[in-house]
XYZ file of C-alpha atoms in Angstrom:
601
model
C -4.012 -3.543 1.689
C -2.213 -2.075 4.987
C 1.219 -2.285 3.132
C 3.495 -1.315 6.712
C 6.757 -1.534 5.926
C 9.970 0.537 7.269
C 9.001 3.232 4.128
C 5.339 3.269 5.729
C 5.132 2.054 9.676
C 8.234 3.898 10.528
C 7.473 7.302 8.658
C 6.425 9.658 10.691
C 4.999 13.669 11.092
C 5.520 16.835 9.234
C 5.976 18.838 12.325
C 5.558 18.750 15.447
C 5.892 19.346 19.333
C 9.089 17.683 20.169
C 12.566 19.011 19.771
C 14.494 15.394 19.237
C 12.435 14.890 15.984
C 13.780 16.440 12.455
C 11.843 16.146 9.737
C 12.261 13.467 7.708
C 11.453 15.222 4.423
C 14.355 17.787 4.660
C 16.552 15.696 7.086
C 20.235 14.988 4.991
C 22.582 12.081 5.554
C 25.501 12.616 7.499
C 29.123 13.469 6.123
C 31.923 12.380 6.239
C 34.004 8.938 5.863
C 32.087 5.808 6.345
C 33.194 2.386 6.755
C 32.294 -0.613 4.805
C 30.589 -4.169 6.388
C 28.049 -4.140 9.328
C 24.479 -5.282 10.155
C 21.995 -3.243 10.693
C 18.581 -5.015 12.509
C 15.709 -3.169 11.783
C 12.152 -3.832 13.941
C 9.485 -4.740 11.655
C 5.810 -4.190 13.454
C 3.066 -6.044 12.533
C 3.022 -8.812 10.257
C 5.158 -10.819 8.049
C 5.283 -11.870 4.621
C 4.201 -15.077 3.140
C 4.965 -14.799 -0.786
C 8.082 -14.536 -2.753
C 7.017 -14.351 -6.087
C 7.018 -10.928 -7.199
C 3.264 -11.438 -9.283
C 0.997 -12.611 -6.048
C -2.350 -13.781 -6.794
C -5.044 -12.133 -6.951
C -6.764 -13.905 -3.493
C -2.957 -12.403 -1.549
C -3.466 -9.073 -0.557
C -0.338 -9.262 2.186
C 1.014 -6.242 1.479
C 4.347 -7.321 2.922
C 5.107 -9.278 0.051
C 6.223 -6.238 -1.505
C 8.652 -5.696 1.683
C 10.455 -8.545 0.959
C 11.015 -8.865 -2.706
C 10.950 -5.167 -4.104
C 15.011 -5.246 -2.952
C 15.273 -8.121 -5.283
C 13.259 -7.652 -8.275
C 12.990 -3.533 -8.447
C 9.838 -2.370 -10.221
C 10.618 -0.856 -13.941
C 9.700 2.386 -12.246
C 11.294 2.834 -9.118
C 8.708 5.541 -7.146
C 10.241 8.095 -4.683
C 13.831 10.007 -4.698
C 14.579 10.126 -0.984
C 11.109 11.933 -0.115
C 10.610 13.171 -3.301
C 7.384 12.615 -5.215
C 9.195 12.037 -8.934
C 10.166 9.143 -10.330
C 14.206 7.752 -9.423
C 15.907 7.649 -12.716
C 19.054 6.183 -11.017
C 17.197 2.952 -9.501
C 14.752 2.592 -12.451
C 15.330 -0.212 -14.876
C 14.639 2.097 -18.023
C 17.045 4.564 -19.757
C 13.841 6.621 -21.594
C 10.173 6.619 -21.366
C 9.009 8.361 -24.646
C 5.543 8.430 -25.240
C 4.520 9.752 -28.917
C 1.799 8.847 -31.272
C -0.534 11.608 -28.994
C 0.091 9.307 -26.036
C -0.780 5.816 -27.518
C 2.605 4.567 -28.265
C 5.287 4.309 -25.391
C 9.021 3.123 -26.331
C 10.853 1.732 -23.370
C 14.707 1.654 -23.421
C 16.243 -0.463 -21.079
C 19.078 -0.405 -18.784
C 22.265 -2.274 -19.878
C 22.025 -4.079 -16.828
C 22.604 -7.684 -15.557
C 20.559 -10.530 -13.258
C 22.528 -11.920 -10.181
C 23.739 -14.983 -12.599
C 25.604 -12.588 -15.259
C 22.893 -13.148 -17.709
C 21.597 -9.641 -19.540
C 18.781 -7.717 -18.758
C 16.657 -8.330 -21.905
C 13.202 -6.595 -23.661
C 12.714 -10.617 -23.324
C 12.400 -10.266 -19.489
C 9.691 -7.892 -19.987
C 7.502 -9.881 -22.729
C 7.658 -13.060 -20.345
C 6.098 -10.814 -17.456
C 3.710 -9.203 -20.272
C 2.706 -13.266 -21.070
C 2.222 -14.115 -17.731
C 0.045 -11.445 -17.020
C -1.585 -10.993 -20.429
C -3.148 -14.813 -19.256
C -3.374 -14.716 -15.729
C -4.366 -10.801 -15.016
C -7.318 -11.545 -13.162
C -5.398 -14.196 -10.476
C -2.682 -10.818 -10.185
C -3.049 -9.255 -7.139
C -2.185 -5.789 -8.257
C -4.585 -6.683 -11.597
C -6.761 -3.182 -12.719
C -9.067 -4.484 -14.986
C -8.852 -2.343 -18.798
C -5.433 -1.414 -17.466
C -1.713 -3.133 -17.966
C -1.784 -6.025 -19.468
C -5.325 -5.206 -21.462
C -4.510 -1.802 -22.803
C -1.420 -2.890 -24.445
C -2.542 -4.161 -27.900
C 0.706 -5.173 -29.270
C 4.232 -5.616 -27.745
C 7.168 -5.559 -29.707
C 10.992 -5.678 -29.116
C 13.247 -3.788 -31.891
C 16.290 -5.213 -30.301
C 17.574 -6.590 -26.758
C 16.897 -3.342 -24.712
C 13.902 -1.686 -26.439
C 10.366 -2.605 -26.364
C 7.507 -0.757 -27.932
C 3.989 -1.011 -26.302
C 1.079 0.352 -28.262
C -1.564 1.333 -26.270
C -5.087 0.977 -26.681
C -6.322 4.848 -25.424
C -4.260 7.483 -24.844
C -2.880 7.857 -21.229
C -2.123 10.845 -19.046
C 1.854 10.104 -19.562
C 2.069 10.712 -15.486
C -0.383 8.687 -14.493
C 1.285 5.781 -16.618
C 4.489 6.162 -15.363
C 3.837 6.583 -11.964
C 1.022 4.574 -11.408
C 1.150 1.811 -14.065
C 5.009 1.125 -14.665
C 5.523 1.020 -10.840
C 3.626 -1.984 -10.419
C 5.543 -4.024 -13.248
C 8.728 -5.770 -12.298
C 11.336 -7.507 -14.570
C 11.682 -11.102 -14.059
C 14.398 -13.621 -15.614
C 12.804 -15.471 -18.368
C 15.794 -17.224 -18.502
C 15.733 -18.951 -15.283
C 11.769 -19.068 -14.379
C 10.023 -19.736 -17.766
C 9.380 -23.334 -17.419
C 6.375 -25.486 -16.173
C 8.133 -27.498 -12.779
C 11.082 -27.967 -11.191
C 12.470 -30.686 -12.905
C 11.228 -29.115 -16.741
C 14.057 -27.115 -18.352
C 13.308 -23.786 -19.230
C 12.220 -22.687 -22.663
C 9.548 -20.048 -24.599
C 6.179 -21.309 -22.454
C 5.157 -18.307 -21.910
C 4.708 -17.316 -25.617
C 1.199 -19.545 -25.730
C -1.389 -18.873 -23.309
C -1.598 -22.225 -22.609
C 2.279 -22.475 -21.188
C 1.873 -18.622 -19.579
C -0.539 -20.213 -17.792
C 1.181 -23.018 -16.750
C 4.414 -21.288 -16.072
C 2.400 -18.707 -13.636
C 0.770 -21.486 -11.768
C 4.260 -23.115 -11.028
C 5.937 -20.027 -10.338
C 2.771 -19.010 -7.507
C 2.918 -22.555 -6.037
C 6.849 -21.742 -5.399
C 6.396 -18.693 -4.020
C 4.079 -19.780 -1.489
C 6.368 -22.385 -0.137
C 7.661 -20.428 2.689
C 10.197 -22.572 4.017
C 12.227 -22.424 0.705
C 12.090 -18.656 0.521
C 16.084 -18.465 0.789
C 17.122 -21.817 -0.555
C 15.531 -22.075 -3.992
C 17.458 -21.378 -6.802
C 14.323 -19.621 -8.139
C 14.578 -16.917 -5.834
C 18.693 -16.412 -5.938
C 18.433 -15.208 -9.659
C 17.724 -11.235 -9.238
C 18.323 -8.180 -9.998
C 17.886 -5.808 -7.082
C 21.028 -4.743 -4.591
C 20.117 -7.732 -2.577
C 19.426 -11.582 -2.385
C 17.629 -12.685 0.670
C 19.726 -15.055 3.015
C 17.579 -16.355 5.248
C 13.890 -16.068 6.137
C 11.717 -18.001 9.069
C 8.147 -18.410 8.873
C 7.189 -16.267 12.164
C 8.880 -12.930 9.849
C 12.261 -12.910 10.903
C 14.615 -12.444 7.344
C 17.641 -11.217 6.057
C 19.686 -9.554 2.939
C 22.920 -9.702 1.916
C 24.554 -7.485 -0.912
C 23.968 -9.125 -4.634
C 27.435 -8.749 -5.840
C 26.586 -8.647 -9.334
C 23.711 -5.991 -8.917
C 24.425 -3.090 -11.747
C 23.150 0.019 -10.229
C 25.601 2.867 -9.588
C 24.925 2.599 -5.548
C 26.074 -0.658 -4.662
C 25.508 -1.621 -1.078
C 28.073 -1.196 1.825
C 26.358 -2.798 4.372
C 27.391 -6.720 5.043
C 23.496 -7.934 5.933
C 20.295 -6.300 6.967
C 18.071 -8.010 9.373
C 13.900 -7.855 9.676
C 13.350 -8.417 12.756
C 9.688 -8.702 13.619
C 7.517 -7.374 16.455
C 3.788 -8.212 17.178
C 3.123 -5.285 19.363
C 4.675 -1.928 20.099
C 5.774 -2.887 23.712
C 8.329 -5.400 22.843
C 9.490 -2.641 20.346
C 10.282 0.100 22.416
C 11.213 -2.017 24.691
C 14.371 -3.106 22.791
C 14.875 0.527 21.859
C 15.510 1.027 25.180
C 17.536 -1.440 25.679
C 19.941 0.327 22.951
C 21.584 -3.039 21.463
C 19.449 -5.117 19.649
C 17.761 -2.265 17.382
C 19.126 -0.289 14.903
C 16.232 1.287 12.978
C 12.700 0.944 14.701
C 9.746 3.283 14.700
C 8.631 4.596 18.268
C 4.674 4.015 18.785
C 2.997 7.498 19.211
C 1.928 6.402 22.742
C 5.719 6.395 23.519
C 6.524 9.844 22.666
C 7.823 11.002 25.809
C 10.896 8.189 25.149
C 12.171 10.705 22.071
C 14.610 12.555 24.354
C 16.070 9.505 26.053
C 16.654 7.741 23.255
C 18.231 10.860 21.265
C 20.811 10.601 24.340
C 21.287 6.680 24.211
C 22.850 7.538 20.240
C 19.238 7.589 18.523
C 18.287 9.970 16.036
C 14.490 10.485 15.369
C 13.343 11.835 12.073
C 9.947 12.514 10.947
C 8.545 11.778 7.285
C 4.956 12.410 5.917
C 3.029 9.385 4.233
C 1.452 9.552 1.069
C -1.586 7.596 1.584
C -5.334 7.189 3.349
C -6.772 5.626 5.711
C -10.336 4.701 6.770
C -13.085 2.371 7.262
C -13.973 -0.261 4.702
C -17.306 -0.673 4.550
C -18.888 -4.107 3.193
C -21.724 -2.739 0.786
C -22.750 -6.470 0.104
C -22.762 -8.252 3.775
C -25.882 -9.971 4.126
C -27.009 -8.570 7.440
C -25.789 -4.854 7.360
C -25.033 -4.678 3.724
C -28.009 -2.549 2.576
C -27.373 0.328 5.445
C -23.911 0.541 4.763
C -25.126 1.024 1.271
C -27.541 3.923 2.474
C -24.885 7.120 1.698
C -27.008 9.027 4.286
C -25.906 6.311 7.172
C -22.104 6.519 6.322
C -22.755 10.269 6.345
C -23.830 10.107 9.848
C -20.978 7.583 10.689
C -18.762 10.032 9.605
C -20.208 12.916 11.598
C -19.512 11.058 14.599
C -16.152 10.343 14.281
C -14.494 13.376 15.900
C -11.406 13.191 13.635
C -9.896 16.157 14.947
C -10.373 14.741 18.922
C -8.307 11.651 17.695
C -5.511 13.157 15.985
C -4.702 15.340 19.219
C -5.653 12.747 21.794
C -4.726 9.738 20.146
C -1.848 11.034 18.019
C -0.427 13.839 19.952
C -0.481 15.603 17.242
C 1.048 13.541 14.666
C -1.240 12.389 12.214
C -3.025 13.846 8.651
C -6.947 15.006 9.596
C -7.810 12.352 6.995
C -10.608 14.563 5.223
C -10.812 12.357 2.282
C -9.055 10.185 -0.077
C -5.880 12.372 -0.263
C -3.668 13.612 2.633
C -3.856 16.478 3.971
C -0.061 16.795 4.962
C 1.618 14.516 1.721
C -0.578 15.481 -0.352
C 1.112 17.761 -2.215
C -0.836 20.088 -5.200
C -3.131 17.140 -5.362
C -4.957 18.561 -2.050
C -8.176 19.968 -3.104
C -9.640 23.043 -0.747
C -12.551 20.880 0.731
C -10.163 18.631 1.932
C -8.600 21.718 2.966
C -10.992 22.927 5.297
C -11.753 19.976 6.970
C -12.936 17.899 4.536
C -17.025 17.735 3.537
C -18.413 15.845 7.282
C -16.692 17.547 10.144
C -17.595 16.503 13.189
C -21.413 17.228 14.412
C -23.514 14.817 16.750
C -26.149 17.072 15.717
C -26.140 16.526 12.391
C -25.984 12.547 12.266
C -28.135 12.556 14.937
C -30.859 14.524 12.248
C -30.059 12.759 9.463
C -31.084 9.540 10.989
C -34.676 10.977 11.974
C -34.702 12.178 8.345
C -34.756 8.639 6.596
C -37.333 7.172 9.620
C -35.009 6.059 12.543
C -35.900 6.000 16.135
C -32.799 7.522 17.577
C -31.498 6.308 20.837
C -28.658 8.282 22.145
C -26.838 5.880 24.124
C -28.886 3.274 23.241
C -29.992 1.398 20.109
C -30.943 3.060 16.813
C -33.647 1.201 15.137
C -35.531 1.762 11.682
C -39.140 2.544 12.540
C -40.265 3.766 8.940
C -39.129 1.446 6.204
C -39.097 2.321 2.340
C -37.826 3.414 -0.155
C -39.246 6.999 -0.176
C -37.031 9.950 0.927
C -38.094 9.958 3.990
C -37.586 6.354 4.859
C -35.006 4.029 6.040
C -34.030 2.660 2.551
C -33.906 -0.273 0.187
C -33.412 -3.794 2.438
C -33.566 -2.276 5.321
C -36.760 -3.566 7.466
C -38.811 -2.320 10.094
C -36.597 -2.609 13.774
C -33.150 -3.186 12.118
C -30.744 -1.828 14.318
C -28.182 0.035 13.937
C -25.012 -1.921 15.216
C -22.082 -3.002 13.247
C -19.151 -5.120 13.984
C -15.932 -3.562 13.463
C -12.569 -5.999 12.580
C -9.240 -3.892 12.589
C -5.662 -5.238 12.512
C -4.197 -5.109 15.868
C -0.234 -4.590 17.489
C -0.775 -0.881 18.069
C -1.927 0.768 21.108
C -2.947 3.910 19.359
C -5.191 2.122 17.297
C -6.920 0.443 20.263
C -7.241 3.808 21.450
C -8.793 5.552 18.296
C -11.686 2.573 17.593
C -12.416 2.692 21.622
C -12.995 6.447 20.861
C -14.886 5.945 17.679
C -17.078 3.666 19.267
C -17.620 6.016 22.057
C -18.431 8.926 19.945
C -20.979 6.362 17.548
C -23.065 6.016 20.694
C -23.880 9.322 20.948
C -26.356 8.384 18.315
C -27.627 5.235 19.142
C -25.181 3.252 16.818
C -23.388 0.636 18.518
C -19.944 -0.528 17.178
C -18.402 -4.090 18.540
C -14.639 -3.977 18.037
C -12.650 -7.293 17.359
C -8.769 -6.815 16.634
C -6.987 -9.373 15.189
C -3.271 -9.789 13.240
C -2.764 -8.475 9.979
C -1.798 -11.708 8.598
C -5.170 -13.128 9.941
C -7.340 -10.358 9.100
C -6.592 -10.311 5.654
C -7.039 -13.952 4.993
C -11.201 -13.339 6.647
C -11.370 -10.335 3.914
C -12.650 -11.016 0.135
C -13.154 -8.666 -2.304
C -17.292 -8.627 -1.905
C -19.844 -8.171 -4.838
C -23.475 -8.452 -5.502
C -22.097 -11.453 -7.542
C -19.976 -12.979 -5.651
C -20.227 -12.833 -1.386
C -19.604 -16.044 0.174
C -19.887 -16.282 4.018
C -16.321 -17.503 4.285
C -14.858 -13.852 3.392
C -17.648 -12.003 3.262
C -18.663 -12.187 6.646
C -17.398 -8.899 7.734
C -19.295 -5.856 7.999
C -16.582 -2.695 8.891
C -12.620 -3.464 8.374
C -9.653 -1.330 9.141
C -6.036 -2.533 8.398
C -4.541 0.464 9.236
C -3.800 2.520 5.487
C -3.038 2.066 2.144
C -0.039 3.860 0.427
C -0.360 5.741 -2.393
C 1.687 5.654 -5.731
C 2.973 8.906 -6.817
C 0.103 9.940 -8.633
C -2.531 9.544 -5.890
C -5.428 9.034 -8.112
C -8.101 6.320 -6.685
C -7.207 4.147 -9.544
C -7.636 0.220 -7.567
C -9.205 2.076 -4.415
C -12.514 3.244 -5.452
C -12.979 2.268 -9.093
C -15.243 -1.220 -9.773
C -13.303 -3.977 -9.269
C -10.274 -2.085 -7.574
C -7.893 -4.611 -5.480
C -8.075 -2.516 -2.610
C -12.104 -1.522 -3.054
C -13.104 -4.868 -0.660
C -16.266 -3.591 0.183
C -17.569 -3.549 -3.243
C -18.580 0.331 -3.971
C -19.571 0.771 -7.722
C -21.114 3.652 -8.942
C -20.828 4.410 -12.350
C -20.011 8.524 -11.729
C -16.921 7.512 -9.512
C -15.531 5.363 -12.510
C -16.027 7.997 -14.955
C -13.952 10.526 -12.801
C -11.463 8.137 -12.160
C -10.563 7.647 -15.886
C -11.302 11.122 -16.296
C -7.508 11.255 -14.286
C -6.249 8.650 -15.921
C -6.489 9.584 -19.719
C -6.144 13.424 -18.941
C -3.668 15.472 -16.735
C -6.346 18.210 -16.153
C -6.426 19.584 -12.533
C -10.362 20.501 -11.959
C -10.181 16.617 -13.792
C -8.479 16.182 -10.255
C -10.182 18.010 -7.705
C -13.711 16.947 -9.172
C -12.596 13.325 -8.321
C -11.226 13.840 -5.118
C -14.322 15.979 -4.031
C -16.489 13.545 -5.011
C -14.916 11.130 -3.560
C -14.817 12.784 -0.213
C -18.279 13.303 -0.142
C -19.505 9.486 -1.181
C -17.890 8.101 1.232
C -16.589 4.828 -0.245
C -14.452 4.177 2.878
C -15.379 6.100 5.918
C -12.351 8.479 6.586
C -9.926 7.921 9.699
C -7.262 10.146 10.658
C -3.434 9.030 9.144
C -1.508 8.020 12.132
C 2.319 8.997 11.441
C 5.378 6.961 13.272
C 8.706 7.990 14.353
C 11.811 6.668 12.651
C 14.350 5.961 15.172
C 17.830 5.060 13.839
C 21.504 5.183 15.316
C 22.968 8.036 14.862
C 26.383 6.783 13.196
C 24.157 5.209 10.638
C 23.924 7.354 7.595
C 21.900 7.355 4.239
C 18.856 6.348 6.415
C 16.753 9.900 5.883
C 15.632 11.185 3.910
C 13.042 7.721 3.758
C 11.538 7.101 0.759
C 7.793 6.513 1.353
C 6.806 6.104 -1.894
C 8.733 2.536 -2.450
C 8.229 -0.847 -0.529
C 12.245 -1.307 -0.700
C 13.861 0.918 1.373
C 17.197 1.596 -0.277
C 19.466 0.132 2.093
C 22.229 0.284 -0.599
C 22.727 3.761 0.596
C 23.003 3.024 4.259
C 26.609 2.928 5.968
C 28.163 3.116 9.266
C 30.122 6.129 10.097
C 34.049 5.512 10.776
């Protein structure tokens, strides 16, 4: 939820109106010698992490967790080659991914590849994270229920780099890959399976009993912030680097893992996260020119691209794979049964002038965001609604008549009530009673002017038809912990209090199916949406690689509404010039490859 890193906060636009800014996607490293040692301090905007255990729970949905340990503990699948959308063989963990048995079998051949400590790279490391999980999936943050662990029925290991996992349905071989094996890191059973920190380590994790018991002692660790860099949990990896120092307000560091086994080993002597709660600070040390060395510039600070170019900053632009929007709490106990009303979120949406925003707002830089899959990153996947602007463009008008249509007294510029409740077509709907209003509060993560700007604008425009939105920012960190997963079985009033929340975006994997987004039960679907159709299409592009599979999900999608759709914003990446390696980004992957980053001689 809101995963901002470097990869996502500091990628930027496709094109666009400024002639300091490349584009990130086709940008290439600079040539030529380059000399080894440095630091480079990078500006991290908006939050910081607070778990080092690379399996959060399932109640952690900081998605800058993955910031900090994905340069440590590399998924099996590394996503993203520069900013391509395939999978990066040279990164990855595996040798082969063969999938045979018409999809239901897939053999795994591992790297010959060591952990910081010397120790082997085992098919041993990846049955004790296939234990943990297999008894703790539902307290696993990134936990799909049917998918990995469930739909493996048996796990077996020919020898010391193979493993064999039969599945229980055939998968779309892409989809698994991309989508599945990205989210499943390799962990040292030899130095984390035991039960505290004075046990020794042994086979716990072979009985459910000790998986379980291993998993709890291994999540109590890795919330202990203030040990992040000094336990000798967290020094055993296998990633390019070990993390050498980290403070609880955000602030950490890297240095090179001198044992790591990948072919790019890293030239830098230490990168520094350096964090920012606003934009202002930010540019303001951009300015500055010596405290920054890779920062994105806030959209509302474009006109600073040509300075900083001649203060020795390059500016590259890169498109993000993701969406953005509008959760909507389908089971709060006040507004929970409009928001539930498809009709109302269709009028919501009609109101939001999407296009207004993304020139205003964005100057330009942002994806329309006409449904679950970008407009501008989303490769083939973009179906030709989305295309052509996406099923609810914007029309006062129609919101306005769709209202009066289901029995509300519309108030333009006032309050919206419901003057004819039901449950006929004509009527304001299940739950909804006779003078219920239509206002909503609206929480959103805050730091960014351009954000303040686009919900001021939004609630602007939502007037127009009598709905009233009260806006309430707050920090990611603090947002998040207010915002449960919501149900018709489980709501309570501690984190299911909200009615609308925005956290910025979500990335997508490679495969940018909704799988976790708008599927029951997803770990990013907060506001509860279920509808049995949605699932079906879902696993529709899950078990087959069928296009019009594709496009009859996304369109669907698009016009249901589970999240109410906001325009992408895009950053700027600003970097030193003399630093090389940094484009093209990856936006794909949570750790930014600064293996391949050196200064120029």
């Amino acid at each position: 939820m809101g995963t901002l890193t470097l990869a996502m906060v500091a990628v930027a636009c496709t094109g666009g109106g400024n002639g300091a800014i490349t584009n990130g996607a086709s940008a290439k490293p600079a040539k030529g010698p380059v000399k080894r040692g440095g630091t480079v301090t990078i500006a991290e905007l908006g939050a910081a992490p607070d778990f080092i255990f690379p399996l959060p729970p399932a109640t952690n949905q900081n998605g800058y967790n993955a910031n900090l340990t994905e340069a440590m503990w590399p998924y099996l699948v590394y996503a993203g080659d520069g900013a391509k959308s395939v999978v990066n063989k040279e990164k990855s963990l595996f040798t082969s991914l063969d999938y045979t048995n018409a999809n239901k079998r897939l053999t795994i051949r591992l790297k010959s590849w060591n952990w910081s400590d010397g120790r082997p790279i085992t098919s041993r490391d990846f049955s004790f994270v296939y234990n943990l999980l297999k008894a703790n999936a539902s307290n696993w943050n990134a936990h799909l229920v049917g998918l990995f662990p469930e739909d493996v029925s048996k796990v077996t290991t020919p020898d010391a780099h193979t493993v064999v996992l039969d599945l229980t349905k055939a998968y779309n071989p892409d989809f698994y890959t991309d989508d599945v094996l990205s989210t499943i890191p390799l962990l040292p059973q030899h130095a984390w399976d035991k039960t505290s920190a004075t046990g020794t380590v042994g086979d716990h994790d072979t009985t459910t009993a000790g998986a379980k018991a291993v998993y709890a002692y291994l999540q109590k660790e890795g919330a202990k912030t203030t040990a992040f860099a000094t336990s000798p949990l967290w020094q055993v990896v296998d990633g390019p680097w070990k993390l050498a120092e980290f403070r609880t307000n955000g602030y950490y560091s890297y240095v090179p893992n001198t044992a790591y086994s990948g072919s790019a080993k890293p030239v830098l002597d230490k990168v520094v996260l350096s964090p920012f709660t606003t934009d202002t600070p930010e540019i303001n040390a951009l300015r500055s020119g010596s405290s920054l060395d890779v920062a994105s510039l806030p959209l509302n600070d474009i006109k600073q691209a040509e300075a900083l170019k001649s203060s020795g900053y390059s500016i590259a632009s890169v498109p993000i794979p993701g969406v953005s929007g509008i959760l909507p709490n389908l089971h709060n106990s006040s507004v929970g049964p409009v928001l539930s009303q498809l009709y109302v979120r269709q009028a919501f949406e009609y109101l939001i002038n999407r296009t207004q925003i993304v020139s205003k707002v964005y100057n330009g830089y942002a994806d329309p965001g006409n449904g679950p899959v970008p407009v501008k990153a989303g490769g083939p996947w973009v179906s030709a609604l989305e295309k052509a602007d996406g099923p609810y463009p914007y029309s006062p008008d129609k919101a306005k008549a769709l209202l009066q249509a289901h029995g509300w007294k519309v108030v333009p510029g006032g309050t919206t009530t419901c003057e004819n409740p039901g449950t006929a077509s004509s009527q304001c709907g299940a739950g909804i009673k006779a003078g219920q209003a239509l206002t909503f509060d609206l929480v959103y993560s805050s730091g960014r002017a351009t954000t303040d700007e686009q919900n001021a604008a939004i609630k602007s425009s939502e007037a127009q038809a009598g709905i009233t939105v009260n806006l309430r920012s707050e920090p990611f960190n603090t947002l998040i912990s207010k915002i449960g997963t919501c149900t018709a079985q489980s709501h309570p009033s501690s984190t299911c209090g909200w009615q609308l929340a925005e956290f910025g975006y979500d990335p997508y994997p490679l495969y940018p199916n909704g799988t976790g987004f708008f599927d029951t039960g997803g770990y990013n679907n907060a506001g509860g949406y279920s509808d049995p159709k949605m699932d079906q299409l879902v696993k529709a592009t899950e078990y087959g690689s069928s296009a019009q599979a594709f496009t009859a999900y996304e369109d669907y999608t698009a016009r249901q509404l589970p999240w109410l759709w906001l325009p992408l914003r895009e950053g700027l990446l600003v970097y030193r010039t003399k630093l090389q390696g940094v484009v093209p980004l990856n936006p794909f992957s949570s750790a930014n490859t600064f293996e391949d980053w050196a200064y120029s001689k």
